[in-house]
Amino acid sequence: MSKTYKIKCFDKISACGLKQLDDAYTFTENFSEADAALVRSSSLHETEAENSLLAVARAGAGVNNIPLEKFSDRGIVVFNTPGANANGVKELVIAALLLSSRDIVAGIHWTETLEGDIPKAVEKGKKAFAGKEIAGKKLGVIGLGAIGVLVANSAISLGMTVYGYDVNLSIEHALALQNSVITVKSLDEIFSECDYITVHVPLLESTKYLFNAETFAKMKDGVNILNFSRDLLVNDEDMRGALASGKVHRYVTDFPNERIHGVPGVIAVPHLGASTSESEDNCAVMAVKELKEYLETGSIRNSVNFPTLDAGRLTGGYRLAVLHKNVPNMIGQLAAVLGKNQINIVNMANRSKGDRAYTVVDTEADPSSVVSSLSKIENVYKVRAVSYTHLTLPT
């Protein structure tokens, strides 16, 4: 059975990603007819998704611009691209370490104002922009994911003593971390010990305003804070107070806003963390591959709202993909409908993630006739039949 998928691009997506799509894919400007969507920075919170929409892939890590709860309840799988832009962000964080330690920005601005004998003026005035070296200083890295690990390892190579904190440190990232990184079990140890602190965690209720008056009070006087993760991790009003008192020496952020604009001690970068051609290419390729794999085989990888499940390539027969709530007896109900319709189950896989789950069922007979019945089961979000064996999977 042949199928052509319609893809809506909400932003300019790198060509090297789009070229992963073959003749089975077409592009549409009409979101209401799209089977899947690719997005970077556009907000989808005001969009209305049709029942035909199967998935959205964000070419980037954060998904604050996507209405996760609404899409989840509609059975729309949301993907992101963790790690694809990690090196680009890491390099900017290393630059931020130097910008916070040496008064480079102010020095450059001052130099631009000079007239007359500029070399003489430079030698006379440069002492006003003296700074400190980062070698031998302590860096705290909060969040040891793809970006945090790269930052920690790079800082070690620059001669810093690095402390790392992550309550959910994965085996993959733990193995990638250099042995000399000191992993700690509490944020308070980061706050009390470190001269520089950089944060690389998602914005959750538990992390909102992680940096505030209370946590600033636990830090060294003259600490430097780097935020290339999410703006609301920092309470801007409390940061203004900490800068005014000298508790914080410099705050380097990738998220300029009116509350910190022009505040002495703030270095605001215009959201350049992933703004490299390499990062954009990597994110686009990963996002497209995730969409293709899900649409063509039902496999889910790097979804933020549904569990990971490798369904494998469908080489014969048929496949059902069922997104549902993680509640008791769901598998029994699905099997009962298939049995009643004389559809034999060849293989079945089920995974859960919080209160949501995903079940993939391979069958001998075409299950298209029972999709409607399965969709009517309470707590089922979306059901679709997959049997598109002619498509080429990304490698």
PDB file of N, CA and C in Angstrom, residues 142-203:
ATOM      1  N   ILE A 142      25.329  22.914  36.058  1.00  0.00           N
ATOM      2  CA  ILE A 142      24.049  22.365  36.512  1.00  0.00           C
ATOM      3  C   ILE A 142      23.343  21.767  35.301  1.00  0.00           C
ATOM      4  N   GLY A 143      23.223  20.451  35.271  1.00  0.00           N
ATOM      5  CA  GLY A 143      22.648  19.755  34.130  1.00  0.00           C
ATOM      6  C   GLY A 143      23.733  19.155  33.266  1.00  0.00           C
ATOM      7  N   LEU A 144      23.888  17.837  33.355  1.00  0.00           N
ATOM      8  CA  LEU A 144      24.946  17.149  32.618  1.00  0.00           C
ATOM      9  C   LEU A 144      24.345  16.317  31.485  1.00  0.00           C
ATOM     10  N   GLY A 145      23.600  17.011  30.637  1.00  0.00           N
ATOM     11  CA  GLY A 145      23.105  16.383  29.422  1.00  0.00           C
ATOM     12  C   GLY A 145      24.122  16.563  28.309  1.00  0.00           C
ATOM     13  N   ALA A 146      23.643  16.546  27.076  1.00  0.00           N
ATOM     14  CA  ALA A 146      24.549  16.625  25.926  1.00  0.00           C
ATOM     15  C   ALA A 146      25.399  17.894  25.957  1.00  0.00           C
ATOM     16  N   ILE A 147      24.782  19.034  26.288  1.00  0.00           N
ATOM     17  CA  ILE A 147      25.520  20.295  26.310  1.00  0.00           C
ATOM     18  C   ILE A 147      26.383  20.386  27.557  1.00  0.00           C
ATOM     19  N   GLY A 148      25.806  20.080  28.713  1.00  0.00           N
ATOM     20  CA  GLY A 148      26.529  20.210  29.970  1.00  0.00           C
ATOM     21  C   GLY A 148      27.808  19.392  30.006  1.00  0.00           C
ATOM     22  N   VAL A 149      27.759  18.182  29.464  1.00  0.00           N
ATOM     23  CA  VAL A 149      28.951  17.325  29.433  1.00  0.00           C
ATOM     24  C   VAL A 149      30.049  17.954  28.574  1.00  0.00           C
ATOM     25  N   LEU A 150      29.677  18.486  27.417  1.00  0.00           N
ATOM     26  CA  LEU A 150      30.669  19.118  26.545  1.00  0.00           C
ATOM     27  C   LEU A 150      31.284  20.344  27.214  1.00  0.00           C
ATOM     28  N   VAL A 151      30.442  21.128  27.893  1.00  0.00           N
ATOM     29  CA  VAL A 151      30.946  22.314  28.591  1.00  0.00           C
ATOM     30  C   VAL A 151      31.915  21.905  29.695  1.00  0.00           C
ATOM     31  N   ALA A 152      31.519  20.911  30.495  1.00  0.00           N
ATOM     32  CA  ALA A 152      32.360  20.457  31.609  1.00  0.00           C
ATOM     33  C   ALA A 152      33.711  19.959  31.111  1.00  0.00           C
ATOM     34  N   ASN A 153      33.691  19.130  30.080  1.00  0.00           N
ATOM     35  CA  ASN A 153      34.940  18.580  29.556  1.00  0.00           C
ATOM     36  C   ASN A 153      35.836  19.673  28.968  1.00  0.00           C
ATOM     37  N   SER A 154      35.232  20.622  28.272  1.00  0.00           N
ATOM     38  CA  SER A 154      36.020  21.709  27.687  1.00  0.00           C
ATOM     39  C   SER A 154      36.638  22.580  28.771  1.00  0.00           C
ATOM     40  N   ALA A 155      35.881  22.831  29.836  1.00  0.00           N
ATOM     41  CA  ALA A 155      36.398  23.659  30.928  1.00  0.00           C
ATOM     42  C   ALA A 155      37.564  22.970  31.634  1.00  0.00           C
ATOM     43  N   ILE A 156      37.508  21.640  31.743  1.00  0.00           N
ATOM     44  CA  ILE A 156      38.642  20.887  32.307  1.00  0.00           C
ATOM     45  C   ILE A 156      39.892  21.134  31.475  1.00  0.00           C
ATOM     46  N   SER A 157      39.732  21.092  30.156  1.00  0.00           N
ATOM     47  CA  SER A 157      40.889  21.277  29.267  1.00  0.00           C
ATOM     48  C   SER A 157      41.432  22.698  29.340  1.00  0.00           C
ATOM     49  N   LEU A 158      40.625  23.641  29.834  1.00  0.00           N
ATOM     50  CA  LEU A 158      41.063  25.023  29.988  1.00  0.00           C
ATOM     51  C   LEU A 158      41.655  25.281  31.367  1.00  0.00           C
ATOM     52  N   GLY A 159      41.788  24.224  32.160  1.00  0.00           N
ATOM     53  CA  GLY A 159      42.446  24.344  33.447  1.00  0.00           C
ATOM     54  C   GLY A 159      41.542  24.683  34.606  1.00  0.00           C
ATOM     55  N   MET A 160      40.242  24.563  34.421  1.00  0.00           N
ATOM     56  CA  MET A 160      39.301  24.866  35.492  1.00  0.00           C
ATOM     57  C   MET A 160      39.030  23.624  36.339  1.00  0.00           C
ATOM     58  N   THR A 161      38.644  23.834  37.571  1.00  0.00           N
ATOM     59  CA  THR A 161      38.116  22.752  38.403  1.00  0.00           C
ATOM     60  C   THR A 161      36.610  22.750  38.210  1.00  0.00           C
ATOM     61  N   VAL A 162      36.052  21.614  37.800  1.00  0.00           N
ATOM     62  CA  VAL A 162      34.649  21.576  37.396  1.00  0.00           C
ATOM     63  C   VAL A 162      33.830  20.700  38.335  1.00  0.00           C
ATOM     64  N   TYR A 163      32.729  21.279  38.807  1.00  0.00           N
ATOM     65  CA  TYR A 163      31.745  20.554  39.605  1.00  0.00           C
ATOM     66  C   TYR A 163      30.499  20.351  38.731  1.00  0.00           C
ATOM     67  N   GLY A 164      29.953  19.141  38.742  1.00  0.00           N
ATOM     68  CA  GLY A 164      28.766  18.857  37.953  1.00  0.00           C
ATOM     69  C   GLY A 164      27.627  18.340  38.798  1.00  0.00           C
ATOM     70  N   TYR A 165      26.418  18.767  38.457  1.00  0.00           N
ATOM     71  CA  TYR A 165      25.231  18.320  39.196  1.00  0.00           C
ATOM     72  C   TYR A 165      24.135  17.943  38.218  1.00  0.00           C
ATOM     73  N   ASP A 166      23.567  16.742  38.404  1.00  0.00           N
ATOM     74  CA  ASP A 166      22.432  16.299  37.590  1.00  0.00           C
ATOM     75  C   ASP A 166      21.736  15.158  38.317  1.00  0.00           C
ATOM     76  N   VAL A 167      20.476  15.378  38.689  1.00  0.00           N
ATOM     77  CA  VAL A 167      19.748  14.341  39.433  1.00  0.00           C
ATOM     78  C   VAL A 167      19.375  13.173  38.536  1.00  0.00           C
ATOM     79  N   ASN A 168      19.392  13.389  37.215  1.00  0.00           N
ATOM     80  CA  ASN A 168      19.009  12.330  36.277  1.00  0.00           C
ATOM     81  C   ASN A 168      20.131  12.038  35.281  1.00  0.00           C
ATOM     82  N   LEU A 169      21.348  11.962  35.788  1.00  0.00           N
ATOM     83  CA  LEU A 169      22.493  11.721  34.911  1.00  0.00           C
ATOM     84  C   LEU A 169      22.379  10.351  34.253  1.00  0.00           C
ATOM     85  N   SER A 170      22.351  10.335  32.921  1.00  0.00           N
ATOM     86  CA  SER A 170      22.211   9.075  32.191  1.00  0.00           C
ATOM     87  C   SER A 170      23.547   8.336  32.139  1.00  0.00           C
ATOM     88  N   ILE A 171      23.475   7.046  31.893  1.00  0.00           N
ATOM     89  CA  ILE A 171      24.698   6.251  31.752  1.00  0.00           C
ATOM     90  C   ILE A 171      25.525   6.768  30.583  1.00  0.00           C
ATOM     91  N   GLU A 172      24.860   7.107  29.487  1.00  0.00           N
ATOM     92  CA  GLU A 172      25.552   7.604  28.294  1.00  0.00           C
ATOM     93  C   GLU A 172      26.357   8.863  28.612  1.00  0.00           C
ATOM     94  N   HIS A 173      25.736   9.798  29.314  1.00  0.00           N
ATOM     95  CA  HIS A 173      26.426  11.054  29.606  1.00  0.00           C
ATOM     96  C   HIS A 173      27.449  10.886  30.726  1.00  0.00           C
ATOM     97  N   ALA A 174      27.181   9.985  31.656  1.00  0.00           N
ATOM     98  CA  ALA A 174      28.158   9.719  32.716  1.00  0.00           C
ATOM     99  C   ALA A 174      29.446   9.163  32.125  1.00  0.00           C
ATOM    100  N   LEU A 175      29.316   8.286  31.139  1.00  0.00           N
ATOM    101  CA  LEU A 175      30.498   7.696  30.503  1.00  0.00           C
ATOM    102  C   LEU A 175      31.265   8.719  29.680  1.00  0.00           C
ATOM    103  N   ALA A 176      30.544   9.727  29.161  1.00  0.00           N
ATOM    104  CA  ALA A 176      31.201  10.751  28.337  1.00  0.00           C
ATOM    105  C   ALA A 176      31.898  11.811  29.174  1.00  0.00           C
ATOM    106  N   LEU A 177      31.582  11.860  30.461  1.00  0.00           N
ATOM    107  CA  LEU A 177      32.129  12.885  31.343  1.00  0.00           C
ATOM    108  C   LEU A 177      33.565  12.538  31.744  1.00  0.00           C
ATOM    109  N   GLN A 178      34.459  13.513  31.694  1.00  0.00           N
ATOM    110  CA  GLN A 178      35.844  13.265  32.102  1.00  0.00           C
ATOM    111  C   GLN A 178      35.898  12.921  33.587  1.00  0.00           C
ATOM    112  N   ASN A 179      36.820  12.027  33.926  1.00  0.00           N
ATOM    113  CA  ASN A 179      36.926  11.551  35.309  1.00  0.00           C
ATOM    114  C   ASN A 179      37.242  12.660  36.301  1.00  0.00           C
ATOM    115  N   SER A 180      37.873  13.710  35.851  1.00  0.00           N
ATOM    116  CA  SER A 180      38.256  14.787  36.760  1.00  0.00           C
ATOM    117  C   SER A 180      37.112  15.729  37.110  1.00  0.00           C
ATOM    118  N   VAL A 181      35.967  15.576  36.449  1.00  0.00           N
ATOM    119  CA  VAL A 181      34.793  16.373  36.818  1.00  0.00           C
ATOM    120  C   VAL A 181      34.262  15.854  38.154  1.00  0.00           C
ATOM    121  N   ILE A 182      34.062  16.749  39.100  1.00  0.00           N
ATOM    122  CA  ILE A 182      33.579  16.376  40.434  1.00  0.00           C
ATOM    123  C   ILE A 182      32.059  16.420  40.435  1.00  0.00           C
ATOM    124  N   THR A 183      31.423  15.262  40.500  1.00  0.00           N
ATOM    125  CA  THR A 183      29.963  15.233  40.535  1.00  0.00           C
ATOM    126  C   THR A 183      29.495  15.365  41.978  1.00  0.00           C
ATOM    127  N   VAL A 184      28.541  16.246  42.207  1.00  0.00           N
ATOM    128  CA  VAL A 184      28.032  16.517  43.556  1.00  0.00           C
ATOM    129  C   VAL A 184      26.557  16.158  43.634  1.00  0.00           C
ATOM    130  N   LYS A 185      26.079  15.988  44.864  1.00  0.00           N
ATOM    131  CA  LYS A 185      24.705  15.529  45.074  1.00  0.00           C
ATOM    132  C   LYS A 185      23.742  16.638  45.455  1.00  0.00           C
ATOM    133  N   SER A 186      24.259  17.854  45.608  1.00  0.00           N
ATOM    134  CA  SER A 186      23.365  18.952  45.977  1.00  0.00           C
ATOM    135  C   SER A 186      23.763  20.225  45.255  1.00  0.00           C
ATOM    136  N   LEU A 187      22.762  21.030  44.922  1.00  0.00           N
ATOM    137  CA  LEU A 187      23.021  22.318  44.302  1.00  0.00           C
ATOM    138  C   LEU A 187      23.757  23.257  45.245  1.00  0.00           C
ATOM    139  N   ASP A 188      23.519  23.092  46.545  1.00  0.00           N
ATOM    140  CA  ASP A 188      24.168  23.978  47.518  1.00  0.00           C
ATOM    141  C   ASP A 188      25.692  23.907  47.417  1.00  0.00           C
ATOM    142  N   GLU A 189      26.205  22.722  47.083  1.00  0.00           N
ATOM    143  CA  GLU A 189      27.654  22.595  46.943  1.00  0.00           C
ATOM    144  C   GLU A 189      28.153  23.380  45.729  1.00  0.00           C
ATOM    145  N   ILE A 190      27.375  23.348  44.651  1.00  0.00           N
ATOM    146  CA  ILE A 190      27.704  24.178  43.486  1.00  0.00           C
ATOM    147  C   ILE A 190      27.688  25.653  43.881  1.00  0.00           C
ATOM    148  N   PHE A 191      26.609  26.060  44.542  1.00  0.00           N
ATOM    149  CA  PHE A 191      26.433  27.467  44.895  1.00  0.00           C
ATOM    150  C   PHE A 191      27.565  27.980  45.792  1.00  0.00           C
ATOM    151  N   SER A 192      27.969  27.184  46.774  1.00  0.00           N
ATOM    152  CA  SER A 192      28.944  27.654  47.759  1.00  0.00           C
ATOM    153  C   SER A 192      30.383  27.587  47.273  1.00  0.00           C
ATOM    154  N   GLU A 193      30.677  26.700  46.330  1.00  0.00           N
ATOM    155  CA  GLU A 193      32.057  26.451  45.940  1.00  0.00           C
ATOM    156  C   GLU A 193      32.509  27.182  44.684  1.00  0.00           C
ATOM    157  N   CYS A 194      31.576  27.484  43.783  1.00  0.00           N
ATOM    158  CA  CYS A 194      31.994  27.835  42.424  1.00  0.00           C
ATOM    159  C   CYS A 194      32.079  29.334  42.156  1.00  0.00           C
ATOM    160  N   ASP A 195      33.082  29.687  41.345  1.00  0.00           N
ATOM    161  CA  ASP A 195      33.287  31.066  40.916  1.00  0.00           C
ATOM    162  C   ASP A 195      32.430  31.391  39.694  1.00  0.00           C
ATOM    163  N   TYR A 196      32.114  30.367  38.925  1.00  0.00           N
ATOM    164  CA  TYR A 196      31.287  30.488  37.727  1.00  0.00           C
ATOM    165  C   TYR A 196      30.238  29.383  37.789  1.00  0.00           C
ATOM    166  N   ILE A 197      29.011  29.701  37.365  1.00  0.00           N
ATOM    167  CA  ILE A 197      27.951  28.697  37.341  1.00  0.00           C
ATOM    168  C   ILE A 197      27.225  28.799  36.004  1.00  0.00           C
ATOM    169  N   THR A 198      27.129  27.691  35.307  1.00  0.00           N
ATOM    170  CA  THR A 198      26.391  27.643  34.052  1.00  0.00           C
ATOM    171  C   THR A 198      25.286  26.601  34.173  1.00  0.00           C
ATOM    172  N   VAL A 199      24.117  26.910  33.607  1.00  0.00           N
ATOM    173  CA  VAL A 199      22.948  26.049  33.791  1.00  0.00           C
ATOM    174  C   VAL A 199      22.488  25.482  32.453  1.00  0.00           C
ATOM    175  N   HIS A 200      22.190  24.170  32.450  1.00  0.00           N
ATOM    176  CA  HIS A 200      21.781  23.472  31.225  1.00  0.00           C
ATOM    177  C   HIS A 200      20.684  22.464  31.548  1.00  0.00           C
ATOM    178  N   VAL A 201      19.547  22.976  32.015  1.00  0.00           N
ATOM    179  CA  VAL A 201      18.408  22.135  32.373  1.00  0.00           C
ATOM    180  C   VAL A 201      17.167  22.665  31.672  1.00  0.00           C
ATOM    181  N   PRO A 202      16.146  21.825  31.486  1.00  0.00           N
ATOM    182  CA  PRO A 202      14.901  22.298  30.874  1.00  0.00           C
ATOM    183  C   PRO A 202      14.120  23.184  31.841  1.00  0.00           C
ATOM    184  N   LEU A 203      13.215  23.962  31.298  1.00  0.00           N
ATOM    185  CA  LEU A 203      12.342  24.789  32.125  1.00  0.00           C
ATOM    186  C   LEU A 203      11.137  23.958  32.565  1.00  0.00           C
TER     187      LEU A 203
END
